[in-house]
Every structure is written in C-alpha cells, then in structure tokens.
XYZ file of C-alpha atoms in Angstrom:
375
model
C 86.224 112.755 78.042
C 89.255 112.411 80.325
C 87.192 112.197 83.534
C 84.288 109.887 84.271
C 81.164 112.072 83.794
C 79.330 113.019 86.964
C 76.206 111.129 85.886
C 78.258 107.917 85.671
C 79.333 108.070 89.321
C 77.779 105.722 91.855
C 75.014 106.967 94.156
C 77.423 106.645 97.105
C 80.033 108.805 95.350
C 77.446 111.462 94.429
C 76.135 111.475 97.985
C 79.627 112.010 99.412
C 80.257 114.865 96.968
C 77.041 116.575 98.083
C 77.863 116.101 101.772
C 81.437 117.316 101.411
C 80.336 120.389 99.470
C 77.987 121.419 102.289
C 80.103 120.334 105.260
C 81.532 123.315 107.222
C 83.894 121.115 109.261
C 87.152 119.427 108.329
C 86.546 116.203 106.445
C 88.720 113.199 105.639
C 87.682 110.877 102.789
C 89.520 107.559 102.850
C 89.316 104.499 100.706
C 91.368 101.905 98.807
C 92.972 102.625 95.413
C 90.371 102.787 92.672
C 87.541 103.873 94.982
C 87.283 107.322 93.382
C 88.924 109.593 95.967
C 90.557 111.924 93.431
C 87.434 111.974 91.266
C 85.336 112.886 94.300
C 87.761 115.672 95.216
C 87.523 117.146 91.701
C 83.719 117.200 91.567
C 83.630 118.501 95.141
C 85.861 121.430 94.159
C 83.574 122.138 91.213
C 80.482 122.057 93.450
C 82.056 124.360 96.029
C 83.126 126.896 93.408
C 79.684 126.898 91.824
C 77.875 127.371 95.153
C 80.244 129.665 97.089
C 82.432 132.686 96.367
C 85.710 130.966 97.176
C 88.980 130.080 95.525
C 90.064 126.762 97.039
C 93.693 125.901 97.657
C 94.401 122.477 96.159
C 97.645 121.073 97.514
C 99.395 118.095 95.943
C 102.339 115.849 96.664
C 104.341 115.972 93.415
C 104.671 117.462 89.926
C 103.019 114.560 88.105
C 99.868 114.750 90.236
C 99.904 118.521 89.668
C 99.878 117.953 85.906
C 97.212 115.256 86.190
C 94.853 117.426 88.242
C 95.617 120.481 86.115
C 94.422 118.512 83.077
C 91.332 117.397 85.004
C 90.469 120.830 86.409
C 90.796 122.412 82.971
C 88.362 119.839 81.616
C 85.886 120.802 84.350
C 86.233 124.463 83.338
C 87.285 125.708 86.803
C 91.056 126.171 86.421
C 90.910 129.969 86.832
C 89.013 129.573 90.124
C 91.514 127.275 91.841
C 94.947 127.788 93.375
C 96.813 124.600 92.497
C 100.215 123.980 94.094
C 102.668 121.248 95.014
C 103.230 121.253 98.756
C 106.985 121.918 98.798
C 106.740 124.806 96.366
C 103.830 126.273 98.327
C 105.664 126.266 101.662
C 108.936 127.499 100.154
C 106.991 130.415 98.657
C 105.432 131.123 102.035
C 108.855 131.067 103.695
C 110.184 133.516 101.126
C 107.282 135.902 101.836
C 108.257 135.891 105.512
C 111.985 136.189 104.754
C 112.805 132.800 106.224
C 116.027 131.512 104.696
C 117.834 128.321 105.771
C 121.569 127.748 105.557
C 122.490 127.183 101.917
C 124.963 124.418 102.684
C 122.410 122.277 104.572
C 120.874 119.247 102.810
C 117.398 119.728 101.369
C 115.470 117.864 104.084
C 117.127 119.897 106.846
C 116.436 123.167 105.014
C 112.812 122.231 104.391
C 112.287 121.181 108.013
C 113.825 124.495 109.132
C 111.396 126.636 107.124
C 108.408 124.622 108.373
C 109.564 125.009 111.975
C 109.998 128.772 111.561
C 106.652 129.148 109.783
C 104.891 127.396 112.666
C 106.222 130.050 115.056
C 104.334 132.757 113.162
C 100.732 133.844 113.428
C 98.859 133.057 110.223
C 95.624 134.511 108.958
C 93.095 132.100 107.507
C 93.929 133.052 103.922
C 91.944 130.161 102.460
C 88.285 129.382 103.045
C 88.988 125.784 102.142
C 92.067 123.678 101.413
C 91.666 120.439 99.466
C 94.482 117.947 100.036
C 94.854 114.925 97.766
C 97.040 112.037 99.032
C 97.093 113.552 102.517
C 99.151 110.632 103.866
C 102.168 112.092 102.044
C 102.175 115.275 104.131
C 104.264 115.516 107.263
C 102.910 116.681 110.618
C 104.319 120.224 110.401
C 102.770 120.748 106.962
C 99.425 119.552 108.313
C 99.672 121.883 111.344
C 100.412 124.849 109.097
C 97.434 124.113 106.876
C 95.152 123.910 109.896
C 96.274 127.429 110.802
C 95.829 128.833 107.312
C 92.570 127.273 106.104
C 89.059 127.752 107.400
C 88.372 124.090 106.692
C 90.271 121.204 105.175
C 88.905 118.473 102.969
C 91.512 115.753 102.641
C 91.566 112.527 100.654
C 93.904 109.622 101.106
C 94.735 106.078 102.041
C 97.343 105.505 104.743
C 97.977 102.127 103.115
C 99.444 103.878 100.046
C 102.225 105.995 101.496
C 105.330 105.533 99.331
C 107.501 107.599 101.651
C 107.225 107.385 105.412
C 106.231 110.583 107.184
C 105.368 111.374 110.788
C 101.761 112.261 109.957
C 99.367 109.605 111.226
C 95.778 108.832 110.404
C 94.926 109.938 113.953
C 96.431 113.385 113.300
C 94.020 113.827 110.405
C 90.920 112.293 111.995
C 91.279 113.979 115.421
C 89.533 117.116 114.192
C 87.896 115.821 111.001
C 84.712 113.996 110.155
C 85.440 110.780 108.244
C 83.771 109.491 105.077
C 84.791 105.983 104.053
C 84.740 104.552 100.547
C 84.594 100.776 100.501
C 84.055 99.729 96.886
C 86.732 99.656 94.188
C 85.257 100.802 90.863
C 88.375 101.324 88.773
C 90.075 97.943 88.362
C 88.972 94.308 88.321
C 89.354 91.426 90.777
C 92.488 89.873 89.267
C 94.406 93.135 89.687
C 93.068 93.466 93.233
C 94.142 89.914 94.031
C 97.739 90.524 92.936
C 97.975 93.991 94.495
C 96.690 92.761 97.840
C 99.826 90.663 98.269
C 101.737 93.931 98.694
C 99.100 95.747 100.757
C 100.251 96.858 104.188
C 97.013 95.777 105.849
C 96.223 92.740 103.656
C 92.656 94.026 103.641
C 91.152 91.718 100.993
C 90.955 94.129 98.063
C 89.281 91.531 95.857
C 86.129 91.579 98.005
C 85.807 95.331 97.477
C 85.850 95.169 93.672
C 82.609 95.929 91.848
C 84.017 95.954 88.311
C 83.302 92.805 86.285
C 86.146 92.010 83.893
C 87.590 88.761 82.579
C 91.036 90.165 81.824
C 93.818 88.392 83.649
C 97.037 89.950 84.891
C 99.765 89.084 82.384
C 103.113 88.100 83.929
C 105.862 87.873 81.325
C 109.179 86.157 82.036
C 111.974 87.744 80.041
C 115.582 88.901 80.237
C 116.369 92.554 80.930
C 117.968 92.817 77.477
C 114.644 91.938 75.808
C 112.294 94.091 77.915
C 112.145 96.965 75.426
C 111.388 94.604 72.537
C 108.638 92.975 74.606
C 107.101 96.355 75.387
C 107.207 97.167 71.682
C 105.208 93.972 71.043
C 102.644 94.769 73.754
C 101.950 98.367 72.769
C 100.250 98.110 69.313
C 97.149 96.315 70.611
C 96.850 98.762 73.524
C 97.317 101.816 71.313
C 94.580 100.582 69.010
C 92.205 100.905 71.970
C 93.102 104.616 72.111
C 93.505 104.410 75.890
C 96.152 105.906 78.167
C 99.178 103.721 78.883
C 101.630 103.968 81.770
C 105.021 102.228 81.704
C 106.050 102.200 85.354
C 109.428 101.426 86.931
C 110.837 102.080 90.433
C 114.253 103.175 89.150
C 115.014 106.473 87.408
C 118.160 104.908 85.974
C 116.268 101.967 84.492
C 113.557 104.265 83.191
C 116.096 106.401 81.343
C 117.658 103.261 79.861
C 114.222 102.093 78.691
C 113.628 105.513 77.125
C 116.853 105.179 75.121
C 116.028 101.629 74.049
C 112.508 102.531 72.940
C 113.929 105.446 70.960
C 116.324 103.014 69.268
C 113.327 100.802 68.389
C 111.382 103.837 67.089
C 108.637 103.383 69.691
C 106.710 106.601 70.288
C 106.467 107.520 73.977
C 106.716 110.368 76.482
C 109.627 110.583 78.910
C 110.615 113.507 81.140
C 114.105 113.671 82.560
C 113.038 116.521 84.830
C 109.922 115.772 86.904
C 108.884 119.427 86.711
C 107.962 118.824 83.070
C 104.978 116.774 84.279
C 103.348 120.042 85.318
C 102.704 120.885 81.658
C 102.025 117.355 80.391
C 98.646 116.672 78.786
C 97.426 113.599 80.649
C 94.690 113.002 78.086
C 97.425 111.856 75.688
C 97.271 108.203 74.628
C 100.998 108.134 73.835
C 102.649 105.744 76.344
C 104.148 107.564 79.314
C 107.339 106.382 81.050
C 107.136 107.250 84.731
C 108.648 106.146 88.037
C 106.541 104.363 90.618
C 106.841 107.320 93.002
C 105.717 109.833 90.371
C 102.834 107.579 89.291
C 101.260 107.776 92.736
C 97.745 109.215 92.513
C 97.553 108.765 88.729
C 95.615 106.255 86.687
C 95.930 104.697 83.238
C 93.755 102.273 81.294
C 96.743 99.963 80.880
C 99.952 99.657 82.881
C 103.230 97.871 82.160
C 105.398 97.377 85.261
C 109.095 96.484 85.098
C 112.372 96.993 86.945
C 111.891 95.431 90.387
C 115.322 93.777 90.396
C 117.283 92.793 93.485
C 120.484 94.574 92.426
C 118.861 97.903 91.537
C 119.931 100.796 93.777
C 116.449 102.309 94.062
C 114.816 98.951 94.802
C 117.452 98.162 97.439
C 117.004 101.574 99.022
C 113.216 101.244 99.246
C 113.640 97.730 100.618
C 116.067 98.871 103.313
C 113.525 101.517 104.370
C 110.760 98.862 104.474
C 108.880 100.751 101.741
C 109.241 98.374 98.798
C 105.878 96.618 99.178
C 104.095 99.989 99.195
C 105.963 100.994 96.032
C 104.891 97.808 94.224
C 101.342 98.217 95.534
C 101.143 101.745 94.130
C 102.604 100.625 90.780
C 100.113 97.787 90.293
C 97.047 99.815 91.268
C 97.569 102.603 88.720
C 95.689 100.606 86.075
C 91.994 100.637 85.243
C 91.992 97.542 83.087
C 95.153 95.901 81.741
C 98.184 95.015 83.840
C 101.448 93.577 82.483
C 104.301 92.624 84.820
C 107.711 92.024 83.224
C 109.733 89.638 85.335
C 113.426 88.780 84.938
C 115.680 86.141 86.527
C 116.888 88.881 88.883
C 113.448 90.076 90.013
C 112.805 90.294 93.748
C 111.390 87.138 95.336
C 107.825 88.443 95.786
C 107.600 89.222 92.067
C 109.074 85.815 91.214
C 106.436 84.117 93.375
C 103.475 85.835 91.706
C 102.856 83.316 88.916
C 102.534 80.332 91.222
C 100.287 82.243 93.639
C 98.058 83.584 90.859
C 97.679 80.126 89.335
C 96.779 78.613 92.701
C 94.201 81.270 93.455
C 92.818 81.184 89.932
C 91.776 77.542 90.430
C 88.752 78.809 92.326
C 87.342 80.604 89.276
C 86.063 79.274 85.988
C 88.061 78.994 82.774
C 85.748 81.590 81.257
C 86.788 83.993 84.023
C 90.461 83.491 83.243
C 90.509 83.238 79.462
C 87.296 85.003 78.496
C-alpha cells in the first residue's frame, strides 16, 4: 500500500482526523516535516466525504504534489469526489471565467498579481463547502483572502519553517480566524536525519527531540568529484532497489538534474525524469523506479530513500536561492523528504554548510553508542 493504513496511525493523529472532520470552523494543522500533515489531510478528506454530501476543493502548490496526492486519493477510492487543483491553474481559470485578462507583455508574476487583485474586487459566492490546503505557507496573502471568500471553511496544513519561496502570507494571517492543531512528534524519519536537517532549520527547533522512530541507520555523506557523481549513484541504487522502496534523487538545479539524467542514461541506469514539471501530474508515485526531481518540486513529497546532490557554490540556482536568503530552507526540504535512508553527495565545490556536515555529525555522534551508529 502506498499510504500508511489508517489503523497504523498514532492515537494523536487519529484524534486530530476525527476533530478536523467534525470541526465547522477554519482549522490550521501545523507540525514539523514527517509529523503526518499530508497523511492527516488525506484521511480527513476521506472522512468528510463519507460523512457529508460535499465535494472538497483540494488546492496544492505545484504539479509534483498534485501528482503525489492524485496517486494517494485514487488509492483511497475518493478521486471522483474531490476537486484537485494547483493554485495557479485554479486562479487563472477563475480569472478566465470572469474575463479578467492581464497585459500579455507583462512578466508572469505581474500578470498573476493583476488577476488576483481584480478577483478580490469581485463578490464571490461560497462555491465550496470546504477547501483543504496542503503546504499553506506557499500561498500568498491575496490567494488566502480569495479562498476565505469562496469556501465555507478552510482546513489548512503546513509548516512556516518549510517555505522554499518567500511569500507575504504569515502564520498570523492563517491563525487569526482558524483554530490551531499542533503536531509535535516526527514519525517518518529517524534521529540522525533530524539532527542533520536541524542545522538548516529556520527556527533551530531541536528536531531530534521530536523523533519517535527508532532506527540505527546513519546519514551517509559521500565525498566525490562532480564527474563521478552519476557512477556513485549507480553504485548506491542496486541495494535500495532490492528493498522495493521509492527513491528520490534530489538536486536544487534544473540544469544539473538534466545533466544527471543524461549521465544515468549513458550508464543504462533506469530512472524517471521529467523535463516539463506538468508531467508530474500523471506520474505514478507508487513507482519504485528512482525519480530525479528538483528540491523545489520535491516539497511535500516523501520517499523511503533520498540521494541529495548539487549544492555547489558556482551553481546559478544555488547562488540565486542564497542571494534571496532561501538556501537553508531548500536544503532543509531536500533532506527531510526521506523516510529512512539519506545519502548526501559532496564535492570540493560544495557550499560551506554541506562541507562542514561530516565534522559536525561525527562530533555529535560521540554521544551515542557504536551500536547506534553502525548497527
């Protein structure tokens, strides 16, 4: 089964699902990565559909999360009862219905902001009994205001510590008229992953203390040249594929990802790669064939094993995220997509925080037993 069965959820998670399903007010569920926010949203949607005559609007940030939740919702048998949409496509469609057309020569962001501004000037009926928003921190304030007009109630999930792109929507905007449910425990990945990821956390909130999963696997940091990365990935993959688990190969740079795709093809390594992100909408996320994906597109997804590469100082995408003070969040998201195994490929040109990881991990590992590290 692609999803964790309902009977395997924690009592806290089941309790939140029951409360959300019955709650007539707006609700915001927040928690760290791996706490089960997306899983809770899926079972909540199922509960609502089974108990009420409604067709929820489920709004998502990007095409990959659309494909991921589409796979999940189909497995739950409720796909025909849900309106699933990426946020940009949804609001562009709404603008078209109201004959709102921006200037063609304007850049995309200006055009998109224009249609949101014009839509906010209109009266809107509450066309949706409930809107479910996953990764709410990736909405902007105008999108949030429009949804409040259009939905009878909003159930949103998110973590304002995981925003890859900065928006003007704040946690206060969401919580001002919403009840808040907090998830504290991390169920998905183990303490060594939490320890490394916390170095890139915006709030430095001590992720390791929130982990409930017992696992002796250690994060594997591999020093290698860029020229040998593809060969190293080829060496890593056979053992992971034998486990028949899902594998994500994550990189911040689209250019580097395309180059890796070409190199893996040359080495006859089976994998999935989509040049156009829209193709993620039809991808079967139950597939155990390794998936090449950018850090931004991987947001909200999860894999049993993750290989991270490409955080080099001279990469355009890395430099751009760094200049916008968003690089730590991008690394944080990349590292926390795994459920179990994490491999970090590091080159002589890696950014300083990646270069420093080995020394920091070794120092912190001295507080645990050898069985914990090598077991």
